[in-house]
Coordinates of C-alpha atoms in Angstrom, one line a residue:
Chain A
X1 CA -15.7 12.7 40.6
X2 CA -15.4 16.2 39.1
X3 CA -11.7 15.7 38.6
X4 CA -12.4 12.4 36.8
X5 CA -15.0 14.0 34.6
X6 CA -12.5 16.7 33.6
X7 CA -9.9 14.3 32.8
X8 CA -12.3 12.5 30.4
X9 CA -13.2 15.7 28.7
X10 CA -9.6 16.8 28.2
X11 CA -9.2 13.3 26.7
X12 CA -12.2 13.7 24.2
X13 CA -11.2 17.1 23.3
X14 CA -7.8 15.9 22.4
X15 CA -9.3 13.1 20.5
X16 CA -11.2 15.7 18.6
X17 CA -8.2 17.7 17.8
X18 CA -6.3 14.5 16.6
X19 CA -9.2 13.7 14.2
X20 CA -8.8 17.2 12.8
X21 CA -5.2 17.0 12.5
X22 CA -5.5 13.6 10.8
X23 CA -7.9 14.6 8.1
X24 CA -6.0 18.1 7.3
X25 CA -2.7 15.9 7.2
X26 CA -4.1 13.6 4.8
X27 CA -5.5 16.3 2.8
X28 CA -2.2 18.0 2.6
X29 CA -0.6 14.7 1.3
X30 CA -2.6 15.5 -1.9
X31 CA 0.4 17.6 -3.2
X32 CA 4.2 16.6 -3.1
X33 CA 4.8 20.5 -1.9
X34 CA 2.8 20.1 1.5
X35 CA 2.8 16.3 1.9
X36 CA 5.8 16.3 4.4
X37 CA 4.1 18.9 6.5
X38 CA 0.9 16.6 6.4
X39 CA 2.5 13.4 7.7
X40 CA 4.0 15.5 10.6
X41 CA 0.8 17.2 11.3
X42 CA -1.0 13.7 11.4
X43 CA 1.9 12.6 13.7
X44 CA 1.3 15.4 16.1
X45 CA -2.3 14.3 16.2
X46 CA -1.2 10.7 17.2
X47 CA 1.1 12.0 20.0
X48 CA -1.4 14.2 21.4
X49 CA -4.3 11.4 21.4
X50 CA -1.9 8.8 22.9
X51 CA -0.6 11.1 25.7
X52 CA -4.4 12.1 26.3
X53 CA -5.4 8.6 26.5
X54 CA -3.3 8.6 29.9
X55 CA -5.9 10.9 31.3
X56 CA -8.5 8.3 31.0
X57 CA -6.6 5.0 31.7
X58 CA -5.5 6.4 35.2
X59 CA -2.9 4.3 37.1
X60 CA -4.5 0.7 36.6
X61 CA -2.1 -1.4 34.3
X62 CA -0.1 1.7 33.6
X63 CA 3.2 0.0 33.7
X64 CA 1.9 -2.7 31.3
X65 CA 0.7 0.0 29.1
X66 CA 3.9 1.9 28.9
X67 CA 6.0 -1.4 28.4
X68 CA 3.4 -2.4 25.5
X69 CA 4.1 0.9 23.7
X70 CA 7.7 0.8 24.3
X71 CA 7.8 -3.0 22.9
X72 CA 5.7 -1.9 20.1
X73 CA 7.4 1.5 19.2
X74 CA 11.3 1.0 19.5
X75 CA 11.7 -2.0 17.0
X76 CA 9.4 -0.8 14.3
X77 CA 10.9 2.7 14.4
X78 CA 14.4 1.5 14.2
X79 CA 13.4 -1.2 11.4
X80 CA 11.4 1.5 9.7
X81 CA 14.5 3.9 9.6
X82 CA 16.8 1.5 7.9
X83 CA 14.7 -0.6 5.6
X84 CA 15.4 -0.2 1.9
X85 CA 13.0 1.8 -0.5
X86 CA 12.7 -1.4 -2.6
X87 CA 11.4 -3.1 0.6
X88 CA 8.7 -0.6 1.4
X89 CA 5.7 -2.6 0.2
X90 CA 6.4 -5.5 2.6
X91 CA 6.8 -3.1 5.5
X92 CA 3.6 -1.1 4.7
X93 CA 1.8 -4.7 4.7
X94 CA 3.6 -5.6 8.0
X95 CA 2.6 -2.4 9.9
X96 CA -0.9 -2.5 8.4
X97 CA -1.2 -6.3 9.8
X98 CA -0.2 -5.0 13.1
X99 CA -2.9 -2.5 13.1
X100 CA -5.4 -5.2 12.0
X101 CA -4.2 -7.5 14.8
X102 CA -4.7 -4.7 17.5
X103 CA -8.2 -4.2 16.3
X104 CA -8.9 -7.9 16.5
X105 CA -7.3 -8.0 20.0
X106 CA -9.6 -5.0 21.1
X107 CA -12.6 -7.3 19.8
X108 CA -11.3 -10.2 21.5
X109 CA -11.1 -8.4 24.8
X110 CA -14.4 -7.0 24.4
X111 CA -16.0 -10.5 23.6
X112 CA -14.3 -11.9 26.4
X113 CA -16.0 -9.5 28.7
X114 CA -19.3 -9.9 27.0
X115 CA -18.9 -13.8 27.7
X116 CA -18.9 -13.2 31.5
X117 CA -22.5 -14.2 32.5
X118 CA -22.5 -11.3 34.9
X119 CA -21.8 -8.9 32.3
X120 CA -25.5 -8.2 31.7
X121 CA -27.4 -7.5 28.5
X122 CA -25.4 -6.3 25.4
X123 CA -26.8 -4.2 22.6
X124 CA -27.0 -6.1 19.5
X125 CA -25.1 -3.3 17.5
X126 CA -22.3 -3.5 19.9
X127 CA -21.8 -7.3 19.9
X128 CA -22.2 -7.4 15.9
X129 CA -19.7 -4.6 15.5
X130 CA -17.2 -6.0 17.8
X131 CA -17.6 -9.5 15.9
X132 CA -17.3 -7.8 12.7
X133 CA -14.3 -5.7 13.6
X134 CA -12.6 -8.7 15.0
X135 CA -13.2 -10.8 11.7
X136 CA -11.9 -8.2 9.5
X137 CA -9.1 -7.2 11.6
X138 CA -7.8 -10.9 12.0
X139 CA -8.2 -11.4 8.2
X140 CA -6.4 -8.3 7.6
X141 CA -3.6 -9.3 10.1
X142 CA -2.8 -13.0 8.9
X143 CA -3.3 -11.8 5.1
X144 CA -0.8 -9.0 5.6
X145 CA 1.7 -11.2 7.1
X146 CA 1.4 -13.4 4.2
X147 CA 1.8 -10.6 1.8
X148 CA 4.8 -9.2 3.8
X149 CA 6.2 -12.8 3.7
X150 CA 5.7 -13.2 0.0
X151 CA 7.1 -9.7 -0.9
X152 CA 10.1 -10.4 1.3
X153 CA 11.0 -13.5 -0.7
X154 CA 10.4 -15.6 2.4
X155 CA 8.0 -18.0 0.7
X156 CA 6.9 -19.0 -2.8
X157 CA 5.0 -16.4 -4.8
X158 CA 1.9 -18.5 -5.1
X159 CA 0.5 -21.5 -3.4
X160 CA -2.1 -23.8 -5.1
X161 CA -3.9 -26.8 -4.2
X162 CA -7.1 -28.5 -5.9
X163 CA -10.3 -27.4 -4.5
X164 CA -8.6 -24.3 -3.0
X165 CA -11.5 -22.0 -3.6
X166 CA -14.0 -24.3 -2.3
X167 CA -11.9 -24.8 0.8
X168 CA -11.4 -21.1 1.5
X169 CA -15.0 -20.3 0.9
X170 CA -16.0 -23.1 3.4
X171 CA -13.3 -21.7 6.0
X172 CA -14.8 -18.1 5.5
X173 CA -18.3 -19.6 5.8
X174 CA -17.5 -21.2 9.0
X175 CA -16.0 -18.0 10.5
X176 CA -19.1 -16.2 9.5
X177 CA -21.3 -18.9 11.1
X178 CA -19.3 -18.8 14.2
X179 CA -19.6 -15.0 14.3
X180 CA -23.3 -14.9 13.5
X181 CA -24.0 -17.5 16.5
X182 CA -22.1 -15.4 18.7
X183 CA -24.3 -12.3 17.8
X184 CA -27.5 -14.1 17.7
X185 CA -27.2 -16.7 20.3
X186 CA -24.7 -15.9 23.2
X187 CA -21.0 -15.2 23.6
X188 CA -19.6 -18.4 24.3
X189 CA -16.0 -18.4 25.2
X190 CA -15.3 -21.7 23.2
X191 CA -17.2 -20.2 20.3
X192 CA -15.0 -16.8 20.6
X193 CA -12.0 -19.0 20.2
X194 CA -13.1 -21.0 17.4
X195 CA -14.4 -17.7 15.7
X196 CA -10.8 -16.3 15.9
X197 CA -8.9 -19.4 14.8
X198 CA -11.2 -19.6 11.5
X199 CA -10.9 -15.7 10.9
X200 CA -7.2 -15.9 11.2
X201 CA -6.9 -19.1 9.2
X202 CA -9.1 -17.5 6.3
X203 CA -6.6 -14.7 6.1
X204 CA -3.7 -16.9 5.4
X205 CA -5.6 -19.0 2.9
X206 CA -7.1 -15.9 1.0
X207 CA -3.6 -14.4 0.5
X208 CA -1.7 -17.7 -0.4
X209 CA -2.6 -17.9 -4.1
X210 CA -2.2 -14.2 -4.9
X211 CA 0.7 -13.4 -7.2
X212 CA 3.5 -10.6 -6.8
X213 CA 2.0 -8.3 -9.7
X214 CA -1.4 -8.3 -8.1
X215 CA 0.1 -7.1 -4.7
X216 CA -0.7 -3.4 -5.1
X217 CA -4.3 -4.2 -5.1
X218 CA -4.2 -6.6 -2.0
X219 CA -2.0 -4.4 0.0
X220 CA -4.4 -1.6 -0.7
X221 CA -7.4 -3.7 0.2
X222 CA -5.8 -4.8 3.4
X223 CA -5.2 -1.1 4.4
X224 CA -8.8 -0.5 3.9
X225 CA -10.0 -3.6 5.8
X226 CA -7.9 -2.5 8.7
X227 CA -9.4 0.9 8.7
X228 CA -12.8 -0.5 9.1
X229 CA -11.9 -2.8 11.6
X230 CA -10.8 0.1 13.6
X231 CA -13.8 2.0 12.9
X232 CA -15.9 -0.8 14.0
X233 CA -14.1 -1.5 17.4
X234 CA -14.0 2.4 17.9
X235 CA -17.8 2.2 18.1
X236 CA -17.5 -0.8 20.6
X237 CA -15.2 1.1 22.7
X238 CA -17.2 4.4 22.2
X239 CA -14.0 6.3 21.0
X240 CA -15.2 8.7 18.2
X241 CA -11.6 9.4 16.9
X242 CA -11.3 5.7 16.1
X243 CA -14.7 5.5 14.2
X244 CA -13.5 8.7 12.1
X245 CA -10.0 8.0 11.5
X246 CA -10.8 4.1 10.7
X247 CA -13.5 5.1 8.5
X248 CA -11.6 7.7 6.6
X249 CA -8.9 5.1 6.0
X250 CA -11.5 2.6 5.0
X251 CA -13.2 4.8 2.4
X252 CA -9.9 6.2 1.1
X253 CA -8.4 2.5 0.7
X254 CA -11.2 1.1 -0.9
X255 CA -11.2 3.8 -3.4
X256 CA -7.3 3.4 -4.0
X257 CA -8.3 -0.3 -4.2
X258 CA -10.8 0.3 -7.1
X259 CA -8.4 2.6 -9.0
X260 CA -5.6 0.0 -8.9
X261 CA -7.9 -2.8 -10.0
X262 CA -9.1 -0.6 -12.7
X263 CA -5.5 0.1 -13.9
X264 CA -4.9 -3.7 -14.1
X265 CA -8.3 -4.2 -15.9
X266 CA -9.2 -6.8 -13.3
X267 CA -12.2 -6.8 -11.0
X268 CA -11.0 -6.9 -7.2
X269 CA -12.7 -10.5 -7.2
X270 CA -10.7 -11.5 -10.0
X271 CA -7.5 -10.5 -8.0
X272 CA -8.6 -12.4 -5.1
X273 CA -10.2 -15.6 -6.5
X274 CA -8.3 -16.3 -9.7
X275 CA -4.9 -16.2 -11.2
X276 CA -3.4 -14.6 -14.3
X277 CA -2.3 -16.7 -16.9
X278 CA -5.4 -19.2 -16.3
X279 CA -6.9 -18.4 -19.9
X280 CA -5.6 -18.1 -23.3
X281 CA -1.9 -16.9 -24.0
X282 CA -2.9 -14.5 -26.8
X283 CA -2.1 -14.7 -30.6
X284 CA 1.3 -15.8 -31.5
X285 CA 3.6 -12.9 -32.8
X286 CA 5.4 -13.1 -36.0
X287 CA 8.9 -11.6 -36.5
X288 CA 11.9 -11.7 -34.1
X289 CA 13.5 -9.7 -31.4
X290 CA 16.3 -7.6 -32.8
X291 CA 19.1 -7.0 -30.4
X292 CA 21.3 -3.9 -30.1
X293 CA 24.7 -3.3 -28.9
X294 CA 25.0 -0.5 -26.1
X295 CA 27.1 1.7 -28.4
X296 CA 24.4 1.8 -31.0
X297 CA 21.8 2.6 -28.5
X298 CA 23.8 5.4 -27.2
X299 CA 24.1 6.8 -30.8
X300 CA 20.4 6.5 -31.1
X301 CA 20.0 8.6 -27.7
X302 CA 22.7 11.1 -28.8
X303 CA 20.5 11.7 -31.9
X304 CA 17.3 12.1 -30.2
X305 CA 15.7 15.2 -29.0
X306 CA 13.1 13.8 -26.6
X307 CA 13.4 10.7 -24.6
X308 CA 10.7 8.9 -22.4
X309 CA 12.2 6.3 -19.8
X310 CA 9.4 3.5 -18.8
X311 CA 10.7 2.0 -15.8
X312 CA 9.0 -1.3 -14.2
X313 CA 9.5 -3.5 -11.4
X314 CA 12.7 -5.2 -13.1
X315 CA 14.4 -1.7 -12.5
X316 CA 13.7 -2.2 -8.7
X317 CA 15.0 -5.9 -8.6
X318 CA 18.0 -4.8 -10.4
X319 CA 18.5 -1.9 -8.1
X320 CA 19.2 0.3 -11.3
X321 CA 17.3 3.4 -10.4
X322 CA 20.4 5.4 -9.4
X323 CA 22.3 4.7 -12.4
X324 CA 19.0 5.3 -14.5
X325 CA 19.0 8.9 -12.8
X326 CA 22.6 9.2 -13.7
X327 CA 21.9 8.3 -17.4
X328 CA 19.0 10.9 -17.4
X329 CA 21.3 13.5 -16.1
X330 CA 23.6 12.8 -18.8
X331 CA 20.9 13.0 -21.4
X332 CA 19.7 16.2 -20.0
X333 CA 23.1 17.9 -20.0
X334 CA 23.3 16.9 -23.8
X335 CA 20.3 19.1 -24.4
X336 CA 17.5 16.2 -24.4
X337 CA 14.2 16.4 -23.0
X338 CA 13.8 13.5 -20.8
X339 CA 10.8 12.4 -19.0
X340 CA 9.5 9.3 -17.0
X341 CA 6.4 7.4 -17.6
X342 CA 4.9 5.4 -14.9
X343 CA 2.1 3.0 -15.0
X344 CA -0.2 3.0 -11.9
X345 CA 0.4 -0.6 -11.1
X346 CA 4.2 -0.7 -11.8
X347 CA 5.7 -2.3 -9.0
X348 CA 4.5 -4.0 -5.7
X349 CA 2.3 -1.4 -4.3
X350 CA 0.5 1.7 -5.7
X351 CA 3.0 4.4 -6.7
X352 CA 6.0 2.2 -5.9
X353 CA 8.3 3.4 -8.8
X354 CA 7.7 6.9 -7.9
X355 CA 9.2 6.3 -4.4
X356 CA 12.1 4.5 -6.1
X357 CA 12.9 7.4 -8.4
X358 CA 12.3 10.0 -5.8
X359 CA 14.9 8.0 -3.8
X360 CA 17.5 8.0 -6.6
X361 CA 17.2 11.7 -6.8
X362 CA 14.7 12.2 -9.7
X363 CA 12.5 15.4 -9.3
X364 CA 8.9 14.6 -9.3
X365 CA 8.2 17.0 -12.1
X366 CA 9.9 14.8 -14.5
X367 CA 7.8 12.0 -13.7
X368 CA 4.4 11.6 -15.6
X369 CA 1.3 9.6 -15.1
X370 CA 0.0 7.3 -17.8
X371 CA -2.8 9.3 -18.9
X372 CA -0.5 12.5 -19.3
X373 CA 2.2 11.0 -21.0
X374 CA 0.4 8.6 -23.5
X375 CA -0.2 11.3 -26.1
X376 CA 3.5 12.3 -25.8
X377 CA 4.8 9.0 -27.0
X378 CA 4.0 10.1 -30.8
X379 CA 6.5 12.8 -30.6
X380 CA 9.2 10.8 -28.8
X381 CA 12.2 10.0 -30.6
X382 CA 13.4 7.1 -28.2
X383 CA 11.8 5.4 -25.4
X384 CA 13.8 3.3 -23.0
X385 CA 11.8 0.5 -21.4
X386 CA 13.5 -1.0 -18.3
X387 CA 12.1 -3.9 -16.3
X388 CA 8.5 -3.3 -17.7
X389 CA 6.8 -5.7 -19.7
X390 CA 3.0 -6.2 -19.6
X391 CA 2.2 -2.6 -18.9
X392 CA 3.8 -1.7 -22.2
X393 CA 2.2 -4.7 -24.4
X394 CA 0.1 -3.4 -27.2
X395 CA -1.6 -6.7 -27.2
X396 CA -3.9 -5.4 -24.5
X397 CA -5.1 -3.2 -27.0
X398 CA -5.1 -5.1 -30.1
X399 CA -5.6 -8.7 -29.3
X400 CA -8.8 -9.9 -27.9
X401 CA -7.7 -13.3 -27.0
X402 CA -4.8 -12.0 -24.7
X403 CA -5.4 -12.4 -21.0
X404 CA -4.5 -8.7 -20.4
X405 CA -6.9 -7.4 -23.3
X406 CA -8.6 -4.1 -22.1
X407 CA -5.8 -3.3 -19.6
X408 CA -4.6 0.4 -19.9
X409 CA -1.0 0.7 -21.2
X410 CA 1.6 3.0 -21.8
X411 CA 1.6 3.5 -25.6
X412 CA 5.4 3.1 -26.0
X413 CA 4.8 1.5 -29.3
X414 CA 3.9 4.9 -30.6
X415 CA 7.3 6.1 -30.2
X416 CA 9.7 6.4 -33.0
X417 CA 12.2 4.1 -31.6
X418 CA 12.2 2.0 -28.7
X419 CA 15.3 0.3 -26.6
X420 CA 14.2 -2.4 -24.2
X421 CA 16.8 -3.3 -21.6
X422 CA 16.0 -6.9 -20.7
X423 CA 18.1 -9.6 -19.2
X424 CA 16.8 -12.4 -21.5
X425 CA 14.0 -13.4 -23.8
X426 CA 11.5 -14.4 -21.1
X427 CA 8.0 -13.3 -20.7
X428 CA 6.4 -11.1 -18.2
X429 CA 4.5 -11.9 -15.1
X430 CA 1.5 -12.7 -17.0
X431 CA 3.5 -15.0 -19.2
X432 CA 2.5 -13.3 -22.4
X433 CA 4.7 -12.8 -25.3
X434 CA 4.9 -8.7 -25.7
X435 CA 4.4 -7.6 -29.4
X436 CA 6.3 -4.5 -28.6
X437 CA 9.5 -6.4 -28.1
X438 CA 9.0 -7.7 -31.8
X439 CA 8.1 -4.3 -33.5
X440 CA 10.2 -3.3 -36.4
X441 CA 11.4 -0.1 -34.5
X442 CA 12.3 -1.9 -31.2
X443 CA 15.8 -2.8 -30.3
X444 CA 16.6 -5.1 -27.4
X445 CA 19.7 -4.4 -25.1
X446 CA 20.3 -7.6 -23.4
X447 CA 21.8 -6.8 -20.0
X448 CA 21.3 -6.4 -16.5
X449 CA 19.7 -3.1 -15.9
X450 CA 22.4 -1.5 -13.7
X451 CA 25.0 -2.7 -16.1
X452 CA 23.0 -1.5 -19.2
X453 CA 22.7 2.0 -17.7
X454 CA 26.5 2.2 -16.9
X455 CA 27.5 1.1 -20.4
X456 CA 25.0 3.8 -21.9
X457 CA 26.4 6.4 -19.9
X458 CA 30.0 5.8 -20.8
X459 CA 29.3 5.3 -24.4
X460 CA 27.6 8.7 -24.3
X461 CA 30.6 10.4 -22.9
X462 CA 32.5 8.6 -25.8
X463 CA 30.4 10.0 -28.3
X464 CA 30.5 13.6 -26.6
X465 CA 34.2 13.4 -26.4
X466 CA 34.6 12.4 -29.9
X467 CA 32.3 14.8 -31.1
X468 CA 35.1 17.3 -30.7
X469 CA 33.7 19.6 -28.0
Chain B
X1 CA -22.8 7.3 24.8
X2 CA -22.8 7.4 20.8
X3 CA -26.0 5.4 19.7
X4 CA -26.4 3.6 16.5
X5 CA -27.7 6.3 14.1
X6 CA -25.2 8.9 15.5
X7 CA -22.4 6.4 14.7
X8 CA -23.8 5.6 11.3
X9 CA -23.8 9.4 10.5
X10 CA -20.3 9.9 11.6
X11 CA -19.6 6.8 9.4
X12 CA -21.2 8.2 6.5
X13 CA -19.5 11.6 6.8
X14 CA -16.1 10.1 7.6
X15 CA -16.5 7.8 4.4
X16 CA -17.3 10.7 2.0
X17 CA -14.3 12.7 3.7
X18 CA -11.8 9.8 2.9
X19 CA -13.1 9.3 -0.7
X20 CA -12.9 13.2 -1.4
X21 CA -9.6 13.4 0.1
X22 CA -8.0 10.7 -2.0
X23 CA -9.8 11.4 -5.1
X24 CA -7.4 14.4 -5.5
X25 CA -4.1 12.8 -5.0
X26 CA -1.8 12.4 -7.9
X27 CA -0.6 8.8 -8.8
X28 CA 3.0 10.2 -7.7
X29 CA 2.0 10.1 -4.2
X30 CA -0.2 6.9 -3.9
X31 CA 2.5 5.0 -2.0
X32 CA 3.1 7.6 0.6
X33 CA -0.7 8.3 0.9
X34 CA -1.3 4.5 1.4
X35 CA 1.2 4.3 3.8
X36 CA 0.3 7.6 5.5
X37 CA -3.5 6.2 5.9
X38 CA -1.7 3.0 7.2
X39 CA -0.2 5.3 9.9
X40 CA -3.5 6.9 10.7
X41 CA -5.3 3.8 11.6
X42 CA -2.6 3.2 14.1
X43 CA -4.9 5.5 16.3
X44 CA -6.2 1.9 17.2
X45 CA -3.6 2.2 19.9
X46 CA -5.9 4.4 21.9
X47 CA -8.6 1.8 21.9
X48 CA -6.1 -0.9 22.8
X49 CA -4.8 1.3 25.8
X50 CA -8.1 1.8 27.2
X51 CA -8.9 -1.9 26.8
X52 CA -5.7 -2.9 28.7
X53 CA -6.4 -0.2 31.4
X54 CA -9.7 -2.0 32.1
X55 CA -8.3 -5.4 32.1
X56 CA -8.5 -7.6 35.2
X57 CA -7.8 -11.1 34.4
X58 CA -4.4 -12.6 33.3
X59 CA -6.1 -13.6 29.8
X60 CA -7.6 -9.9 29.5
X61 CA -4.3 -8.4 30.4
X62 CA -2.5 -10.8 27.8
X63 CA -4.9 -9.9 25.2
X64 CA -5.0 -6.1 25.9
X65 CA -1.1 -6.1 25.9
X66 CA -0.9 -7.7 22.5
X67 CA -3.3 -5.1 21.3
X68 CA -1.1 -2.2 22.7
X69 CA 2.1 -3.6 21.1
X70 CA 0.7 -4.3 17.7
X71 CA -1.2 -0.9 17.7
X72 CA 2.0 1.0 18.8
X73 CA 4.0 -0.8 16.2
X74 CA 1.4 0.2 13.6
X75 CA 1.7 3.7 14.5
X76 CA 5.2 4.0 14.9
X77 CA 6.4 2.1 11.9
X78 CA 3.7 3.7 9.6
X79 CA 4.9 7.0 10.6
X80 CA 8.8 6.5 10.0
X81 CA 8.4 5.1 6.6
X82 CA 5.8 7.4 5.4
X83 CA 8.0 10.3 6.6
X84 CA 11.1 8.9 4.9
X85 CA 9.3 8.5 1.5
X86 CA 7.9 11.9 1.5
X87 CA 11.4 13.4 2.6
X88 CA 12.6 12.2 -0.7
X89 CA 10.1 13.8 -3.2
X90 CA 11.7 17.0 -4.5
X91 CA 11.1 19.0 -7.4
X92 CA 13.7 20.2 -9.8
X93 CA 13.3 23.7 -8.3
X94 CA 14.2 22.7 -4.8
X95 CA 17.5 21.1 -6.0
X96 CA 20.8 23.3 -5.9

């Protein structure tokens, strides 16, 4: 018995160490200089915790445990190694859904045990948290899978039917009632099955109507939910490391979700329960879009001293980030000051654009956040907008009837000249006309993002060559 | 045995820790941070392993096995993508 106690002590000490490593690891991720060390540290914590667990589990079902780990680790590791950076949001969603599913499975197993009449009395707190963790974990799992499918282009962006909100609410209420019945009445196996079916269904229903531009908020929310589910099931299993790690992630995720929602000027409830474009479409805009040829755009750039590039999700779709970096290097070589301005919700997950630019090789000190760069547009000679639309629309500041009124935007409209690289004349995600595109000092370069960057690079070379150097 | 109130204290302190940590993260790192915290809740694997070790019936073993597979996938996938993303973040000084 003493041996057994010592093994449990070793495992508990390892969990403590892992919790410390997680917190220090996440803390180090607050700076790009130490971030990589941070994740490695957290990774070491995870390996320690996993290995130490074998001290508790002993030999029972050990072959199943090892097989399960192998089946879980090998494909996700290989897949994660080769997935393209543009596809990162759906990968994060998928892995997050797995975590939610794992927490839900723990909840299911515990409830199953409790449903055995011989299992004795169960503390109210334990049953409640097992149910709550299972509910949240299930919703997070199926919701994340739908988010993954949408982001991966496997299904339509939105799915609506009449009475959807009422129906979704009823399903959620039914799941809640089943959960409360489990807690207050008794843990009946049939009720457990019904409860899980309803919870899993609700996760699907809730995510179906949500559109692509709202995904940063949704992915971040599901991440927070999985954290909470893990924390609750951690209490049920009496493992402190799960409570701590789950809660830290839950709190961090909630905070990040709020940041994202604020950056879109939409309450989280608005993201979940209503769609963009339902309201007015804003004031009509006088004037016309003025096109520009790549050669003239290149001349503008050649004469500029300070250039700010504003990339949006369209840049990712066009896979233009590498060409944009080439263009940037050409401009820097020609003695221009070049910066990138990133809106917090550009892309499909928080900070998505930064990852894509980093992949293309853009150093992070050239990339500026919205609050830092906004005063600089006034002194900027040429702004290049590529694949961004709603986040640069001045209507968010000036037009009270616009659906995006109040959303913080990048003040591109303040710059002396603006070049917008765009495929055609269409509107953005919110379906709103963009006043910036009609401004007197805005010129539109109609082309695919990659192609446009290519043209600008070669035109710039032409000008420099012709300049007699 | 962690009782309800002790758990509540742990919960509260961990929640403040989580909020404090993320409050200082620059927007540049929001994606890796989210992905990194996504990795951290992969610790759920530990709970799933213990649950599977205690399972006796076929049903319990099946549920436990699913939990382990999913938890391991969360941890491994979350780690790989986060590490890959962070590896790319370089400053102008690091280059050349």
